Coordinates of C-alpha atoms in Angstrom, one line a residue:
M1 CA -25.2 30.3 8.1
V2 CA -22.6 29.0 6.4
F3 CA -23.6 26.9 2.8
L4 CA -21.6 23.6 1.8
L5 CA -18.8 24.2 -0.3
A6 CA -19.8 28.1 -1.5
A7 CA -17.9 29.5 1.4
L8 CA -15.3 27.2 0.1
G9 CA -15.0 28.3 -3.7
L10 CA -15.6 25.0 -4.8
M11 CA -19.2 25.3 -5.8
A12 CA -18.2 25.5 -9.4
C13 CA -16.3 22.6 -9.9
T14 CA -18.7 19.9 -7.5
A15 CA -22.2 21.0 -8.5
P16 CA -24.2 18.4 -10.1
Q17 CA -24.7 19.0 -13.8
P18 CA -27.8 19.1 -16.1
A19 CA -28.4 15.4 -16.5
G20 CA -27.2 15.2 -20.1
V21 CA -24.2 17.0 -19.3
A22 CA -23.5 14.5 -15.8
K23 CA -23.6 11.4 -18.2
T24 CA -21.1 12.3 -20.9
Q25 CA -18.3 13.7 -18.2
Q26 CA -19.1 10.5 -16.5
E27 CA -18.4 8.4 -19.9
Q28 CA -15.2 10.7 -20.6
R29 CA -13.6 10.2 -16.6
P30 CA -11.6 7.2 -15.5
N31 CA -12.3 5.1 -12.5
I32 CA -9.4 5.5 -10.2
V33 CA -7.8 2.4 -8.0
L34 CA -5.4 2.8 -5.7
I35 CA -3.5 0.4 -3.9
V36 CA -1.5 1.2 -0.8
F37 CA 0.5 -1.1 1.0
E38 CA 1.8 -0.7 4.8
D39 CA 5.4 -0.1 5.7
L40 CA 6.9 -0.4 2.7
S41 CA 10.6 1.3 0.6
P42 CA 11.1 -0.1 -2.6
R43 CA 12.0 -3.5 -2.5
W44 CA 9.9 -4.3 -5.4
G45 CA 11.8 -6.3 -8.9
A46 CA 10.5 -3.2 -10.8
F47 CA 12.1 -1.1 -8.9
G48 CA 16.1 -2.7 -8.8
D49 CA 15.7 -5.0 -6.0
E50 CA 17.4 -8.0 -7.2
L51 CA 16.3 -10.2 -4.0
A52 CA 12.3 -9.2 -4.4
Q53 CA 9.8 -12.0 -5.6
T54 CA 7.4 -9.2 -6.7
P55 CA 6.1 -11.0 -10.0
S56 CA 3.0 -9.3 -9.9
I57 CA 4.2 -6.1 -9.1
D58 CA 6.7 -6.1 -11.8
A59 CA 3.8 -7.5 -14.4
L60 CA 2.3 -3.9 -13.5
A61 CA 5.2 -1.9 -13.7
Q62 CA 5.9 -3.1 -17.7
Q63 CA 2.7 -1.4 -18.2
S64 CA 3.2 1.6 -15.9
V65 CA 5.1 4.7 -15.6
R66 CA 7.4 4.5 -12.4
Y67 CA 8.2 7.0 -10.0
P68 CA 10.7 6.4 -7.9
N69 CA 11.8 9.3 -6.7
T70 CA 8.4 9.3 -4.5
F71 CA 8.6 10.4 -0.1
T72 CA 5.8 10.3 1.9
T73 CA 5.1 13.4 4.6
A74 CA 5.8 11.1 7.1
G75 CA 7.7 7.8 7.9
V76 CA 4.9 7.0 9.7
C77 CA 1.0 5.4 8.6
A78 CA -1.3 8.4 10.3
P79 CA -0.1 12.0 9.5
S80 CA 1.4 10.6 6.1
R81 CA -2.1 8.8 4.9
S82 CA -3.5 12.3 6.3
A83 CA -1.8 14.0 4.2
L84 CA -2.1 11.7 1.0
I85 CA -6.2 11.9 1.8
T86 CA -6.5 15.6 1.8
G87 CA -2.8 16.8 -0.7
V88 CA -1.5 19.0 3.0
H89 CA 0.4 18.5 5.2
Q90 CA 0.0 17.6 8.7
Q91 CA 1.2 20.1 10.5
T92 CA -0.9 22.1 8.7
L93 CA -3.7 19.9 9.4
G94 CA -2.8 19.2 13.1
T95 CA -2.6 15.5 12.0
H96 CA 1.1 15.4 13.2
Q97 CA 1.4 13.6 16.5
M98 CA 1.4 9.7 16.1
R99 CA -1.2 9.0 17.4
T100 CA -4.0 11.1 18.3
K101 CA -5.7 9.1 20.0
G102 CA -5.2 4.7 19.9
A103 CA -6.2 2.9 17.0
L104 CA -7.1 -0.3 18.4
P105 CA -9.1 -1.1 21.6
G106 CA -7.2 -0.6 24.7
M107 CA -4.3 1.3 22.8
S108 CA -3.4 4.9 24.1
G109 CA -2.8 7.6 21.7
G110 CA 0.1 9.1 23.9
G111 CA -1.1 12.8 23.9
P112 CA -2.5 14.5 26.7
I113 CA -5.5 13.2 25.6
E114 CA -7.6 11.1 23.4
Y115 CA -9.2 13.6 20.3
E116 CA -9.4 14.1 17.0
A117 CA -8.1 17.0 15.0
V118 CA -9.6 19.1 13.2
P119 CA -8.5 20.7 9.9
P120 CA -8.6 24.2 8.7
P121 CA -12.4 24.6 7.9
Q122 CA -12.6 24.3 3.8
V123 CA -10.0 21.3 3.8
K124 CA -11.7 18.2 2.4
A125 CA -10.3 15.0 1.6
F126 CA -10.0 14.4 -2.0
P127 CA -12.5 11.2 -2.3
E128 CA -15.3 13.2 -0.9
L129 CA -15.2 16.0 -3.8
L130 CA -14.6 13.0 -6.1
R131 CA -18.4 11.5 -4.6
A132 CA -19.7 15.0 -4.8
A133 CA -18.8 15.2 -8.4
G134 CA -20.6 12.0 -9.1
Y135 CA -18.1 9.5 -8.5
Y136 CA -18.8 6.1 -6.4
T137 CA -16.1 5.9 -3.5
S138 CA -15.1 2.8 -1.3
N139 CA -12.4 1.9 0.9
N140 CA -11.4 -1.6 2.2
G141 CA -10.8 -0.8 6.1
K142 CA -8.6 1.9 7.0
T143 CA -9.0 4.8 7.2
D144 CA -6.4 6.5 9.9
Y145 CA -6.6 10.4 8.9
Q146 CA -6.9 11.2 12.5
F147 CA -9.6 13.7 12.3
G148 CA -12.5 11.3 12.4
E149 CA -14.1 8.8 10.0
P150 CA -16.4 11.9 8.4
F151 CA -19.3 9.6 6.9
T152 CA -19.2 12.3 3.8
I153 CA -16.0 10.7 2.6
W154 CA -17.3 7.0 1.6
D155 CA -20.1 5.5 0.2
A156 CA -18.5 2.4 1.4
N157 CA -16.0 1.6 3.7
A158 CA -15.1 -1.8 4.9
P159 CA -12.8 -5.2 4.4
D160 CA -14.7 -5.7 1.2
A161 CA -15.8 -2.9 0.0
D162 CA -14.8 -2.2 -3.7
W163 CA -16.6 -0.6 -6.6
R164 CA -19.4 -3.4 -7.1
G165 CA -21.7 -1.7 -4.9
R166 CA -21.8 2.0 -7.3
R167 CA -25.0 2.3 -10.0
D168 CA -24.6 1.4 -13.7
G169 CA -22.3 3.6 -15.4
Q170 CA -21.2 5.3 -12.5
P171 CA -17.4 6.7 -12.2
F172 CA -15.5 5.2 -9.1
F173 CA -12.4 5.6 -6.9
A174 CA -11.8 2.6 -5.0
M175 CA -8.8 2.8 -2.5
I176 CA -7.4 -0.7 -1.3
N177 CA -5.3 -0.9 1.8
I178 CA -2.6 -4.0 1.4
Y179 CA -1.4 -5.2 4.8
E180 CA 0.5 -7.8 5.5
T181 CA 3.9 -6.0 5.3
H182 CA 2.8 -3.9 7.9
E183 CA 6.0 -4.1 10.8
S184 CA 3.9 -6.2 12.7
Y185 CA 3.6 -8.7 10.4
I186 CA 7.3 -9.4 11.0
W187 CA 6.8 -10.6 14.4
P188 CA 7.4 -14.3 14.9
E189 CA 4.4 -16.1 14.8
D190 CA 6.0 -17.8 18.5
R191 CA 5.9 -14.3 20.3
E192 CA 5.1 -13.9 23.5
S193 CA 3.9 -10.4 25.0
D194 CA 2.9 -9.3 28.7
T195 CA 0.6 -6.8 26.6
P196 CA -2.4 -8.7 25.8
L197 CA -2.9 -6.5 22.8
L198 CA 0.5 -7.0 21.1
N199 CA -0.4 -11.0 21.6
A200 CA -3.5 -10.0 20.1
V201 CA -2.6 -8.2 17.3
T202 CA 0.4 -10.9 16.5
Q203 CA -2.6 -13.5 16.1
R204 CA -5.0 -11.7 13.8
N205 CA -1.5 -11.3 11.6
Q206 CA -0.4 -14.8 11.9
R207 CA -4.1 -16.0 10.6
D208 CA -3.6 -13.1 7.7
L209 CA 0.1 -14.9 6.7
A210 CA -1.9 -18.5 6.4
G211 CA 0.1 -20.2 3.6
K212 CA 2.7 -17.6 3.3
A213 CA 5.8 -19.7 2.1
R214 CA 9.4 -18.7 3.2
L215 CA 11.3 -18.3 -0.1
T216 CA 14.5 -15.8 1.0
D217 CA 17.6 -17.2 2.7
P218 CA 18.6 -14.5 5.4
A219 CA 22.0 -14.9 4.4
D220 CA 21.2 -12.8 1.2
V221 CA 19.7 -9.8 2.2
E222 CA 21.6 -6.9 2.5
V223 CA 22.0 -5.0 6.2
P224 CA 22.1 -1.4 5.7
P225 CA 25.4 0.2 8.1
Y226 CA 23.0 2.0 10.3
L227 CA 21.8 -1.5 11.6
P228 CA 23.9 -4.7 13.5
D229 CA 24.6 -7.6 11.6
T230 CA 23.1 -10.8 13.2
P231 CA 21.2 -13.6 12.4
I232 CA 18.1 -11.9 14.7
V233 CA 18.5 -8.9 12.3
R234 CA 18.7 -11.0 8.8
R235 CA 16.3 -12.9 9.8
D236 CA 13.6 -10.2 9.9
I237 CA 14.3 -8.7 7.0
A238 CA 13.8 -11.5 5.2
T239 CA 10.8 -11.9 6.9
H240 CA 9.9 -8.9 5.7
Y241 CA 10.4 -9.7 1.9
D242 CA 8.7 -12.6 2.5
N243 CA 5.8 -11.2 3.8
I244 CA 6.4 -8.7 0.6
A245 CA 5.9 -11.8 -1.6
F246 CA 3.2 -12.8 -0.1
A247 CA 1.0 -9.7 -0.1
E248 CA 2.1 -8.6 -3.8
R249 CA -0.5 -11.3 -5.2
K250 CA -3.1 -9.2 -4.2
V251 CA -1.8 -6.8 -6.7
A252 CA -2.5 -9.1 -9.7
E253 CA -6.3 -9.8 -8.0
V254 CA -6.7 -6.4 -8.1
V255 CA -6.0 -6.3 -11.7
A256 CA -8.2 -9.5 -12.8
K257 CA -11.0 -8.4 -10.7
L258 CA -11.2 -5.2 -12.8
D259 CA -10.9 -7.2 -15.8
A260 CA -13.5 -9.7 -15.5
D261 CA -15.7 -7.3 -14.8
G262 CA -15.2 -5.3 -18.2
L263 CA -13.2 -2.3 -16.2
L264 CA -9.5 -2.5 -16.5
E265 CA -9.5 -0.8 -20.3
N266 CA -11.5 2.3 -18.3
T267 CA -9.3 2.6 -15.3
I268 CA -5.8 3.8 -14.1
V269 CA -4.3 1.9 -11.8
V270 CA -1.8 3.5 -8.7
V271 CA 0.6 1.7 -6.7
T272 CA 2.3 2.7 -3.7
T273 CA 2.7 2.4 0.0
D274 CA 1.9 5.0 3.0
H275 CA 5.8 4.8 3.8
G276 CA 8.9 3.4 4.3
D277 CA 10.2 -0.8 5.7
G278 CA 9.0 -1.3 9.0
L279 CA 12.1 -1.6 10.6
P280 CA 14.4 0.1 13.2
R281 CA 16.0 3.6 12.2
M282 CA 13.2 3.6 8.6
K283 CA 9.4 3.6 9.8
R284 CA 9.1 6.4 12.2
T285 CA 12.4 8.9 10.8
V286 CA 12.7 11.6 7.9
Y287 CA 15.7 9.3 6.6
D288 CA 15.1 8.4 3.4
S289 CA 14.6 5.1 4.6
G290 CA 11.6 6.1 6.5
L291 CA 10.3 8.2 3.6
R292 CA 11.2 6.8 0.1
V293 CA 8.3 4.6 -1.6
P294 CA 7.5 3.2 -5.1
L295 CA 5.0 4.4 -6.8
M296 CA 3.4 3.4 -10.2
V297 CA 0.6 4.3 -12.6
R298 CA -0.8 2.4 -15.3
F299 CA -3.0 4.6 -17.5
P300 CA -6.1 2.6 -19.6
D301 CA -4.9 3.0 -23.0
E302 CA -1.0 1.5 -21.4
R303 CA 0.6 5.4 -22.6
R304 CA 4.1 5.7 -21.3
A305 CA 4.7 1.9 -20.5
G306 CA 7.5 1.0 -18.9
E307 CA 9.0 4.6 -18.7
V308 CA 10.9 5.5 -15.6
D309 CA 10.0 9.3 -14.9
S310 CA 12.6 10.5 -12.1
R311 CA 11.1 13.5 -11.0
L312 CA 10.7 14.7 -7.0
V313 CA 6.7 13.6 -6.1
S314 CA 5.5 14.0 -2.5
F315 CA 2.3 12.4 -1.5
V316 CA 1.0 15.9 -1.2
D317 CA 0.8 15.8 -5.2
L318 CA -1.4 12.7 -5.7
A319 CA -4.8 14.5 -4.2
P320 CA -4.4 17.2 -6.8
T321 CA -3.8 14.3 -9.5
I322 CA -6.5 12.1 -8.8
L323 CA -8.7 15.1 -8.5
E324 CA -8.2 16.7 -12.0
W325 CA -8.0 13.2 -13.2
A326 CA -11.5 13.4 -13.0
K327 CA -11.7 16.6 -14.3
I328 CA -12.1 17.8 -10.9
A329 CA -10.4 21.6 -10.7
R330 CA -8.0 21.3 -8.0
P331 CA -9.2 23.3 -4.9
P332 CA -7.3 26.5 -3.5
F333 CA -6.4 24.2 -0.3
I334 CA -4.5 21.7 -1.8
Q335 CA -0.3 22.2 -1.1
G336 CA 0.4 19.6 -4.0
R337 CA 1.2 20.0 -7.4
N338 CA 0.1 17.3 -10.9
F339 CA 2.3 14.9 -10.6
V340 CA 1.6 13.5 -14.2
L341 CA 1.2 16.6 -15.9
G342 CA 4.9 18.1 -15.6
E343 CA 4.6 20.2 -13.0
Q344 CA 8.0 19.6 -11.4
R345 CA 9.3 20.5 -7.7
D346 CA 12.1 21.7 -6.2
Y347 CA 12.0 20.1 -3.4
V348 CA 10.2 17.4 -1.1
F349 CA 10.0 18.2 2.6
A350 CA 8.7 15.5 5.7
A351 CA 8.1 15.5 9.0
A352 CA 8.6 13.6 12.2
D353 CA 6.8 14.6 15.7
R354 CA 5.7 12.3 18.4
H355 CA 5.5 8.8 18.5
D356 CA 3.2 7.1 20.9
N357 CA 4.8 8.2 23.8
V358 CA 7.9 8.7 22.7
L359 CA 8.7 12.8 21.9
G360 CA 10.7 14.4 19.0
R361 CA 10.3 17.1 16.9
V362 CA 12.7 16.8 12.6
K363 CA 11.6 18.3 9.9
A364 CA 13.2 17.3 7.0
A365 CA 13.9 19.0 2.9
R366 CA 15.3 17.2 0.3
D367 CA 15.7 18.3 -3.4
D368 CA 17.1 15.2 -6.0
R369 CA 20.5 15.3 -4.4
F370 CA 20.8 16.2 -1.1
K371 CA 18.8 15.8 2.7
Y372 CA 18.4 19.0 5.3
M373 CA 17.3 17.8 8.6
R374 CA 16.1 20.4 11.6
N375 CA 15.9 18.6 15.0
Y376 CA 13.9 21.0 17.7
R377 CA 14.5 18.4 20.2
P378 CA 18.6 18.0 19.8
D379 CA 18.6 17.1 23.7
L380 CA 17.2 13.7 22.5
A381 CA 18.2 10.8 20.9
I382 CA 17.3 9.6 17.9
L383 CA 15.9 6.4 18.9
R384 CA 14.3 5.7 22.6
P385 CA 12.4 3.1 23.7
L386 CA 8.6 2.4 22.1
A387 CA 6.7 -0.1 23.7
F388 CA 4.8 -1.0 19.7
R389 CA 8.2 -1.0 17.8
D390 CA 10.1 -2.9 20.3
A391 CA 8.1 -5.7 19.8
Q392 CA 9.7 -6.6 16.8
L393 CA 12.9 -9.1 17.5
A394 CA 15.6 -6.6 15.4
M395 CA 15.1 -3.8 17.4
Q396 CA 15.1 -5.8 21.1
E397 CA 18.4 -7.0 19.3
F398 CA 19.1 -3.6 19.0
W399 CA 19.0 -2.1 22.7
R400 CA 21.0 -5.4 23.9
L401 CA 24.1 -4.6 21.7
A402 CA 23.3 -0.7 22.8
A403 CA 23.7 -1.2 26.1
E404 CA 26.7 -3.9 25.6
G405 CA 28.1 -1.3 23.3
G406 CA 28.1 -3.6 20.5
L407 CA 26.0 -1.3 18.2
P408 CA 28.3 0.1 14.9
P409 CA 28.6 3.4 14.7
A410 CA 26.3 4.5 12.6
A411 CA 23.6 2.7 14.6
A412 CA 25.7 3.6 17.4
R413 CA 24.8 7.2 17.4
L414 CA 21.3 6.9 17.0
V415 CA 21.3 5.7 20.0
T416 CA 23.2 8.8 21.9
A417 CA 22.2 12.8 23.2
P418 CA 22.8 15.0 22.1
S419 CA 22.0 14.0 18.0
P420 CA 23.0 16.8 15.6
A421 CA 20.7 20.2 15.7
E422 CA 21.0 19.8 12.3
E423 CA 22.1 17.2 9.7
L424 CA 22.6 17.4 5.8
Y425 CA 23.8 14.1 3.3
D426 CA 24.2 13.8 -0.3
T427 CA 22.2 10.9 -0.7
Q428 CA 23.8 9.7 -4.6
A429 CA 27.2 9.8 -2.5
D430 CA 25.5 7.9 0.9
P431 CA 22.5 6.9 0.1
H432 CA 22.2 5.4 3.7
E433 CA 22.6 8.7 4.9
I434 CA 25.4 8.2 7.5
D435 CA 28.3 10.8 6.8
N436 CA 26.2 14.2 8.2
L437 CA 27.6 17.1 6.1
A438 CA 26.4 20.4 8.0
D439 CA 29.9 21.1 9.2
D440 CA 31.2 20.7 6.2
P441 CA 32.4 24.2 4.3
A442 CA 32.7 22.2 1.0
F443 CA 28.5 22.1 1.8
R444 CA 28.1 25.3 3.4
D445 CA 26.1 26.8 0.2
V446 CA 24.2 23.8 -0.5
L447 CA 22.9 24.4 4.1
I448 CA 22.1 27.7 3.9
R449 CA 20.0 26.9 0.0
M450 CA 18.6 24.1 2.5
R451 CA 17.7 26.2 5.5
G452 CA 16.0 28.3 3.3
A453 CA 14.0 26.2 1.5
M454 CA 12.5 24.8 4.8
D455 CA 12.0 28.2 6.4
A456 CA 9.9 28.6 2.8
W457 CA 7.9 25.9 3.3
L458 CA 7.3 26.6 6.8
E459 CA 6.3 30.1 6.4
R460 CA 3.4 28.7 3.2
T461 CA 2.1 26.1 5.2
G462 CA 1.8 26.9 8.9
D463 CA 3.5 24.5 11.6
L464 CA 0.7 23.8 14.2
S465 CA 4.1 21.2 15.7
A466 CA 5.1 24.7 17.1
V467 CA 2.4 24.8 19.5
P468 CA 2.2 22.8 22.9
E469 CA 0.2 19.8 21.6
A470 CA -2.5 20.8 24.7
E471 CA -2.8 24.2 23.5
M472 CA -3.1 23.0 19.5
I473 CA -5.9 20.6 21.4
E474 CA -7.9 23.1 23.3
T475 CA -7.6 25.7 20.3
M476 CA -9.8 22.8 18.6
W477 CA -11.6 21.6 21.5
P478 CA -12.4 24.1 23.9
G479 CA -12.3 22.6 26.7
M480 CA -10.6 20.0 26.1
V481 CA -14.0 18.4 25.3
Q482 CA -15.3 17.4 21.5
P483 CA -17.7 20.3 19.6
I484 CA -20.6 18.7 18.1
T485 CA -21.2 20.2 14.1
A486 CA -24.3 22.2 14.2
P487 CA -27.4 20.1 12.8
P488 CA -28.4 21.2 9.3
T489 CA -30.9 23.4 8.5
V490 CA -33.0 22.5 5.5
A491 CA -35.0 25.8 4.3
V492 CA -37.6 25.5 1.6
K493 CA -39.3 28.1 -0.9
D494 CA -41.4 27.2 -3.5
G495 CA -40.2 23.7 -4.0
R496 CA -36.6 24.6 -4.1
V497 CA -34.4 23.2 -1.5
T498 CA -31.9 24.9 0.3
I499 CA -29.6 22.8 3.3
S500 CA -26.8 24.6 5.3
S501 CA -24.9 24.5 8.8
A502 CA -24.0 27.0 11.0
T503 CA -20.7 25.2 12.1
S504 CA -18.0 26.3 9.3
G505 CA -17.0 23.7 7.3
A506 CA -19.7 21.7 7.7
S507 CA -19.6 19.0 5.3
I508 CA -23.5 17.7 4.2
A509 CA -25.6 14.4 3.6
Y510 CA -29.0 14.2 2.4
V511 CA -31.2 11.8 1.2
L512 CA -35.1 11.9 0.1
G513 CA -38.0 10.2 1.5
E514 CA -37.5 7.0 4.0
E515 CA -34.0 5.8 2.4
E516 CA -31.3 5.5 5.1
L517 CA -28.7 8.4 5.8
S518 CA -26.0 6.5 5.2
P519 CA -23.8 7.3 3.3
G520 CA -26.2 9.7 1.8
T521 CA -25.4 12.0 -1.2
I522 CA -23.7 15.4 -1.0
Y523 CA -25.2 18.5 -0.4
T524 CA -23.7 21.1 -3.2
R525 CA -25.9 23.7 -4.2
P526 CA -30.2 23.9 -4.0
F527 CA -32.6 21.2 -6.0
E528 CA -35.9 21.0 -6.6
V529 CA -38.4 18.4 -5.2
G530 CA -42.0 17.8 -5.6
G531 CA -44.8 18.4 -2.7
G532 CA -45.1 15.7 0.1
V533 CA -40.9 14.1 0.1
T534 CA -39.3 14.2 3.2
V535 CA -35.6 15.4 2.8
K536 CA -33.6 14.0 5.7
A537 CA -30.0 15.4 6.6
R538 CA -26.7 15.3 8.6
A539 CA -23.6 17.5 8.9
I540 CA -20.2 17.1 10.1
R541 CA -17.2 19.1 10.3
Y542 CA -13.5 17.2 10.3
G543 CA -12.9 16.1 14.0
Y544 CA -16.3 17.7 15.5
A545 CA -18.8 15.0 16.1
P546 CA -21.6 14.9 13.9
S547 CA -24.7 16.3 14.0
E548 CA -28.1 15.1 14.7
T549 CA -30.4 13.8 11.6
V550 CA -32.8 16.7 10.8
T551 CA -35.9 15.5 8.5
Q552 CA -37.8 17.9 7.2
T553 CA -41.1 17.0 4.5
V554 CA -41.4 19.2 1.9
R555 CA -44.8 20.9 2.0

């Protein structure tokens, strides 16, 4: 049998402490709030966008450290979010395809079957490690990790969940997702589709945007050279700006709520987005337009307030940084670094794989100047029809002009096959990544260096995207059937309770007495109880179905 966390070498950092020590640590540990916008590049005034109307963000930025060179590990939500929540790149986890299963009723994931990825057994979402160390964890609904929704990660996971359900004095981690900047909110109010699912999404979004003002003149927006400059494209970009202005007020609401609860001066507030803008050739790509995101951190004492830190930050760096703020040792499986403590990185890495039913496989490596991309399917065009993305009018305009031969050159190459097997860009001279330098002899040394960095990264982290998806699923789910986590074994000796599961890597939650086992307490080590006490326990390995609940009374 495998005892939870002992096999992972995490006992020392998650085991409960004596009561006095635990209280002292809780008093020293900060609360942490992580606010994550959807589909948003650095279109905030505090990050240099003069057109953005973001007073709440800009005010908070004056009290924060800004990290303008932050990059996600994917240009699309689910792979990116799986890396964020674990500190592990998605192709190590098996969560690299977008998606493993449909996110909404009636939506297909696009793969061979609907499945949940099964990460390596030692991998845990960092909020689960926070819970095991005494934190209260909450999330306001969106998960999207692609390895299921293990009941051990969150104390509360619901649209209105926040820190207010915790015990008095208990430190907390709250993740707050802001949805109104998602690409689907750019769709016009009166759009009609022959797909009921897309119509339902449109109706929901319009309810969410009730009261939104039209603030941005389409004539004022900048159209990048890889998009056609037409009224429709300008209108969609302007709508995106308006959605940002509407959504960013929620940041002020969160800060005000913390202040009203007397918590602001003991809470670290982190604000970022899950990947770049939800516009054509941005979202779903590994160009900077799909990967570069704003990131800022407000410390309770406002140290480093107003500072701009230009170091490279990867999304896998959030997990170890947050854990170390909570005084939890960084687990060996984590691939990221603590970006606040000064751990420098020379490169950030990203990938794009299947999107819905559209195949692809691209990797990217970036230093502080150059971007290198490796296309494993150069036989395919970079952009191909994709139903969800194509619901946006700007994308429909893109396809119309492509059919008419009316796209600008930087856009036309995106729909032309074959694609370059390698791409190299000088992002300082060419921020839109238009001029491919891969065949330029003057940059041969840079190309070789960037190739080497990517090869070393893939060797270091592993790459399940190199395995056919059906073969990977078969390894995780033998016979293409989801495994079931083995039920816990509750052993009692002299009043000392030990709980284990035969499933390697299983997380275990338990309760004492007649309390509901939802979510329960994370089991980390044996504990003592008196006779007559009932122990209820349940186990879950990420990607597996949960076990049945086991109940045992201590004699």
